[in-house]
Protein backbone atom coordinates (compact mmCIF):
# COMPACT_ATOMS: atom_id res chain seq x y z
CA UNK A 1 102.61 91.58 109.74
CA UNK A 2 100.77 95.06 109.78
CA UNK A 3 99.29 95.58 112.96
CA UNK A 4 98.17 98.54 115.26
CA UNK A 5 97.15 102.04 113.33
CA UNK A 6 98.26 101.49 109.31
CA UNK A 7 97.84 104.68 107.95
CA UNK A 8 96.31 104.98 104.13
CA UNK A 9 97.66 108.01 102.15
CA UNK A 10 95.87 110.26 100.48
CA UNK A 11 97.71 113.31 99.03
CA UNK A 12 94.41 115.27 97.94
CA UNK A 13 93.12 115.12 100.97
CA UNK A 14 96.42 115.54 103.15
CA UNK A 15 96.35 118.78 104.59
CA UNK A 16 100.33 119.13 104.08
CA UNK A 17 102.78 117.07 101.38
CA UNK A 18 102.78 113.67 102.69
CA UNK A 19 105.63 113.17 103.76
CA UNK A 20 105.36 115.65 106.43
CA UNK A 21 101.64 114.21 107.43
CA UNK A 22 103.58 110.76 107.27
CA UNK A 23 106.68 111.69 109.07
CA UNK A 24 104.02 113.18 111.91
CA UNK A 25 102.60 109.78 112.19
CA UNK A 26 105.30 108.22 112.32
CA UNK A 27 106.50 110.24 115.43
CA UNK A 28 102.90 109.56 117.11
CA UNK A 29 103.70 105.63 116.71
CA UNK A 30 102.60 104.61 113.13
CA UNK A 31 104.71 101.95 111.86
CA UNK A 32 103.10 100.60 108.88
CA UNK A 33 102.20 103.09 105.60
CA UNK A 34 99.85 102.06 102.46
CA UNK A 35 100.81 104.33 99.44
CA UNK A 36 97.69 104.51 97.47
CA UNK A 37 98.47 107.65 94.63
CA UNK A 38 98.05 105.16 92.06
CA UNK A 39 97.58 108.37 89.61
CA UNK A 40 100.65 109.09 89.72
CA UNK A 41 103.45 107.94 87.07
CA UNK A 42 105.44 105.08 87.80
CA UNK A 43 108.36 107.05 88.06
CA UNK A 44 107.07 110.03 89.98
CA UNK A 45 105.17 107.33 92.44
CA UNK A 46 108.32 105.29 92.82
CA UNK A 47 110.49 108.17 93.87
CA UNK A 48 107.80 109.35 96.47
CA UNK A 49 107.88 106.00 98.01
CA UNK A 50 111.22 105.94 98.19
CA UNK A 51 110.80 108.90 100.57
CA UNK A 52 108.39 107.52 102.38
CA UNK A 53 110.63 104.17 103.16
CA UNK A 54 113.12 106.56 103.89
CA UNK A 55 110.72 108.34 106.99
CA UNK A 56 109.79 104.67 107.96
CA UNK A 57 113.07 103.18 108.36
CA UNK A 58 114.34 105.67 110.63
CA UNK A 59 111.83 104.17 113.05
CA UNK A 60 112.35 100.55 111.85
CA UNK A 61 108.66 100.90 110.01
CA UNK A 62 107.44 99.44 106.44
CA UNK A 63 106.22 100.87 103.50
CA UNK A 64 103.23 98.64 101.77
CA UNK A 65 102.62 99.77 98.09
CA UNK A 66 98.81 99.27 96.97
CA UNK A 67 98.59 97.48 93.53
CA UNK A 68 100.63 94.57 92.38
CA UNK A 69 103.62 96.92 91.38
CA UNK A 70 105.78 96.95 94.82
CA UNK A 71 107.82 100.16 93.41
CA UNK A 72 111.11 98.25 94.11
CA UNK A 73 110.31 97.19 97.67
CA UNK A 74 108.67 93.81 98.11
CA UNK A 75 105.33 94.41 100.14
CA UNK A 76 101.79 95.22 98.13
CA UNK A 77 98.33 95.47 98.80
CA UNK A 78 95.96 94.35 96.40
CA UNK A 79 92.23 95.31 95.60
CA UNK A 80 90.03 92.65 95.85
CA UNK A 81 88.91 92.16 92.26
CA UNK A 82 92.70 91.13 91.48
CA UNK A 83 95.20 89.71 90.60
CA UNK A 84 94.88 85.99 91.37
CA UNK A 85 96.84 83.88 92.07
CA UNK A 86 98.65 86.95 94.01
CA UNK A 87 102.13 87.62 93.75
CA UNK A 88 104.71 85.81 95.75
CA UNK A 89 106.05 88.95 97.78
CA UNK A 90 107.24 88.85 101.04
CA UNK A 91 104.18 90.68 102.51
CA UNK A 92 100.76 90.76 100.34
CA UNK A 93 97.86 91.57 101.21
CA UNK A 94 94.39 92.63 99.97
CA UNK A 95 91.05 94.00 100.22
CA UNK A 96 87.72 92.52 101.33
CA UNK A 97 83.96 93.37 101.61
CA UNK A 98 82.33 90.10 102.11
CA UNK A 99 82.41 86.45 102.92
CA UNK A 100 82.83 85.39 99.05
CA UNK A 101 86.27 87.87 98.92
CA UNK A 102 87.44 86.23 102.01
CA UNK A 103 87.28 82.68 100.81
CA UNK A 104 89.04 83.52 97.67
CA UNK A 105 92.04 84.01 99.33
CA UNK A 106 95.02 82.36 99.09
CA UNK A 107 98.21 82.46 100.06
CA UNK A 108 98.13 86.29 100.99
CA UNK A 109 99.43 87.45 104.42
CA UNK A 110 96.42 90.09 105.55
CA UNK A 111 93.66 91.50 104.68
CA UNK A 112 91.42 94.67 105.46
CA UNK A 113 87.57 94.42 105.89
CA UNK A 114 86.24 97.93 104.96
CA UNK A 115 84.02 99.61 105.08
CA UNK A 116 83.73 99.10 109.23
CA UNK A 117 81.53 102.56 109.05
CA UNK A 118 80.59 105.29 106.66
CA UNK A 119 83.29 106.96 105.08
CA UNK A 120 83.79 110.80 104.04
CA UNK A 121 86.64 108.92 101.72
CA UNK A 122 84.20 107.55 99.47
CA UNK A 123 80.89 108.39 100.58
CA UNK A 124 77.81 106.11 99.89
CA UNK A 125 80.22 103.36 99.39
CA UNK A 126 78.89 99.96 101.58
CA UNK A 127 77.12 99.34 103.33
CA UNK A 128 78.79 99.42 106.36
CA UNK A 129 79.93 96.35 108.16
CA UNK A 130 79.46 97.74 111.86
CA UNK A 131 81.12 95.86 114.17
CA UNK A 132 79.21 92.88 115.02
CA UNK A 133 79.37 91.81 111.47
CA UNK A 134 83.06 92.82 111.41
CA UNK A 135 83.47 90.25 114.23
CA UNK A 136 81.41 87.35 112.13
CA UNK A 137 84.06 87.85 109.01
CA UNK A 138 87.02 88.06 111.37
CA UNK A 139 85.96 84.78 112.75
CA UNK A 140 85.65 83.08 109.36
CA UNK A 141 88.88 84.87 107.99
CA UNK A 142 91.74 82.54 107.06
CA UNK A 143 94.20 85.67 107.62
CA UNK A 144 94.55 88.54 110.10
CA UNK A 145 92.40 91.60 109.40
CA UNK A 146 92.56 95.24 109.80
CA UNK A 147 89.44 96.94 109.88
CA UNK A 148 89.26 100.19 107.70
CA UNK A 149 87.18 102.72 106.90
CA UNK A 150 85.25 105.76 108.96
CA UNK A 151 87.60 104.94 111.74
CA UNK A 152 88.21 108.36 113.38
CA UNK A 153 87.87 107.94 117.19
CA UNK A 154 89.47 106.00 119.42
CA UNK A 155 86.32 104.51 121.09
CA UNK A 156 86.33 103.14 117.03
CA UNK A 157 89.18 101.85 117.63
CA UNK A 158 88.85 99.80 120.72
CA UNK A 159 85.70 98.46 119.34
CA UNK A 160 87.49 97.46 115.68
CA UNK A 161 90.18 95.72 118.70
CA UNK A 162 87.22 93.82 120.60
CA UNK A 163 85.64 92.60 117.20
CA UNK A 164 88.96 90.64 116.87
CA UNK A 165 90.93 93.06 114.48
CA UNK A 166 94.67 93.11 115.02
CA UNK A 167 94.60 96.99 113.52
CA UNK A 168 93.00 99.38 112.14
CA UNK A 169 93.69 100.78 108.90
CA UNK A 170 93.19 104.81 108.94
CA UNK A 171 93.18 107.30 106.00
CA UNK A 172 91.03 110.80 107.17
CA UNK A 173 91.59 110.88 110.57
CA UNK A 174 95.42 110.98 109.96
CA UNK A 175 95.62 112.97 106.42
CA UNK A 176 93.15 115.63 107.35
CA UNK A 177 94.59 116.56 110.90
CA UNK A 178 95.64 119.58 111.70
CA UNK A 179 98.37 117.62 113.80
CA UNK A 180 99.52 114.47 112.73
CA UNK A 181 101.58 113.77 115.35
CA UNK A 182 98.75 113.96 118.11
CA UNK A 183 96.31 112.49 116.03
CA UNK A 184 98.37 109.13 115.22
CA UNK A 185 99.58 109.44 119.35
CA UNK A 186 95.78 109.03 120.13
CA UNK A 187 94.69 106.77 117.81
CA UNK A 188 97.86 104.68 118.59
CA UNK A 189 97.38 104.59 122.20
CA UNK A 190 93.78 103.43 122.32
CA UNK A 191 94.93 100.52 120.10
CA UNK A 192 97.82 99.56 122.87
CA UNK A 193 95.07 100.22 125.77
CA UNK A 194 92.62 97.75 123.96
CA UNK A 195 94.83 94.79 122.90
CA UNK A 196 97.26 94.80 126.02
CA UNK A 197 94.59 92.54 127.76
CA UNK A 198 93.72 90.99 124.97
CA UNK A 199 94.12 87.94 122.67
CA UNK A 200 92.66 88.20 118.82
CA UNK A 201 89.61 86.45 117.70
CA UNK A 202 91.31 85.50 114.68
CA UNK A 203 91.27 81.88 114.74
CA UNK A 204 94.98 81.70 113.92
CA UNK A 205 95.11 82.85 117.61
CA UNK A 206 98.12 84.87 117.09
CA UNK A 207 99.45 87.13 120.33
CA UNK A 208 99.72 90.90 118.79
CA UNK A 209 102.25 92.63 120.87
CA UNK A 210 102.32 96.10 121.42
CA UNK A 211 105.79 96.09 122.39
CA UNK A 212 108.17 98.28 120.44
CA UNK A 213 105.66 100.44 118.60
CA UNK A 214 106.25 103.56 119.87
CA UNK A 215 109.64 104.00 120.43
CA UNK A 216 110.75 107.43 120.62
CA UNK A 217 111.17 108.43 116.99
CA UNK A 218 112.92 111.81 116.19
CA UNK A 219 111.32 114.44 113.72
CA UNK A 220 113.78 116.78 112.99
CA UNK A 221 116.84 115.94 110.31
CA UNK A 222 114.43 112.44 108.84
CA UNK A 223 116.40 111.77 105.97
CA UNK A 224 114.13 112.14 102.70
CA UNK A 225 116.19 110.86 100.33
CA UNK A 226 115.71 107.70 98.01
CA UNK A 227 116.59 104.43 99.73
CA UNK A 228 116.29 100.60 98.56
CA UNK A 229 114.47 98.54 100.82
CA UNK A 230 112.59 99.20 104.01
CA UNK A 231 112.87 99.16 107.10
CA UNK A 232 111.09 96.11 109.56
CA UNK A 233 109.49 96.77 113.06
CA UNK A 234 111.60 96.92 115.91
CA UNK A 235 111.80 93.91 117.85
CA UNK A 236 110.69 93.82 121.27
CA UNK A 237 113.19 95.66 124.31
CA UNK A 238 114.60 92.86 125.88
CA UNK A 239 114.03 93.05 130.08
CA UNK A 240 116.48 91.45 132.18
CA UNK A 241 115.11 88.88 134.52
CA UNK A 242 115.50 88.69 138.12
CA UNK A 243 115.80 92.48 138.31
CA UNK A 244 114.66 94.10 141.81
């Protein structure tokens, strides 16, 4: 289940190709990707998430594909307007706004409440929740949320976090940075600050561990080549009890 800093892709905005801004984040502690692009040809799209899978596997990280279309893996994010009933993948999830998105969902796994704040992204498009409302929809959600949109600080994030939001999902902050790497380490790390103490608001009441995100993840010789599949988060370190 996505959780902690999800990072959107945007390759007009990215300051570099993306899969050197994702391979940065990934090395900061990102472990769950969106690939948006839906411009792109099937083919040309399908062969760029195949790189990207490749990146996120090295760290035991998944690749969600927005759109119905999973480009040969088997997680998607939808848009809210459709398709219903949505597809029986292992991991779907989809966009909300508003109460009357929320209760039209079904069987889906997650979904993001956007836009938490005003958004250089897609300017004038809202309003914005803020974060007391954020909290209200979280409460009334039957699935997880990530909060998206205008979330650029980490004082953003620990407030998206105290609202009840098991991530955040991040797009700007991470394709326009000069430094990927430091920008996802930041982001990440006020995430892990916020929720260690904490339990979600989501009614569900599920614990989001922190454990495992960040392992060490090496930058240099990534393979980029086309894989099947995806990688899945790393589980937890085991500790060995009784240790003095």
């Amino acid at each position: 289940m996505p959780s902690g800093v999800v990072v959107l892709t945007d390759r007009r905005t990215a300051r570099e190709p993306l899969d050197r801004v994702v391979a940065g984040a990934v090395a900061g502690g990102v472990r769950w990707v969106v690939l948006r692009e839906k411009d792109l040809p099937r083919a040309e799209r399908a062969a760029l998430a195949a790189d990207l899978r490749a990146i996120l596997a090295d760290a035991g990280g998944t690749l969600i594909v927005a759109g119905p279309d999973p480009l040969d893996g088997d997680a998607v994010h939808l848009p809210a307007a459709g398709p219903y009933p949505p597809p029986t993948h292992p991991l779907v999830g989809r966009s909300c706004h508003n109460q009357a998105e929320l209760h039209r969902l079904t069987t889906e796994h997650y979904t993001t409440l956007s836009p938490v704040h005003p958004t250089r992204t897609k300017p004038g498009y809202g309003p914005p929740l803020g974060t007391e409302r954020l909290h209200r929809l979280i409460q009334s959600s039957p699935t997880p949320v990530l909060a998206l949109g205008g979330i650029e600080t980490p004082a953003q994030v620990t407030a998206c976090v105290k609202a009840g939001a098991v991530g955040v999902a991040v797009l700007g902050a991470l394709m326009r940075a000069d430094d990927p790497t430091e920008a996802a380490t930041t982001l990440t790390s006020a995430f892990e600050e916020a929720v260690t103490p904490m339990t979600p608001t989501w009614r569900g009441g599920a614990q989001v561990s922190t454990t495992g995100l960040r392992p060490t993840v090496p930058t240099q010789g990534s393979s980029l080549t086309a894989r099947s599949g995806h990688g899945r988060p790393q589980p937890p370190t085991a500790t060995t009890e009784g240790k003095r």
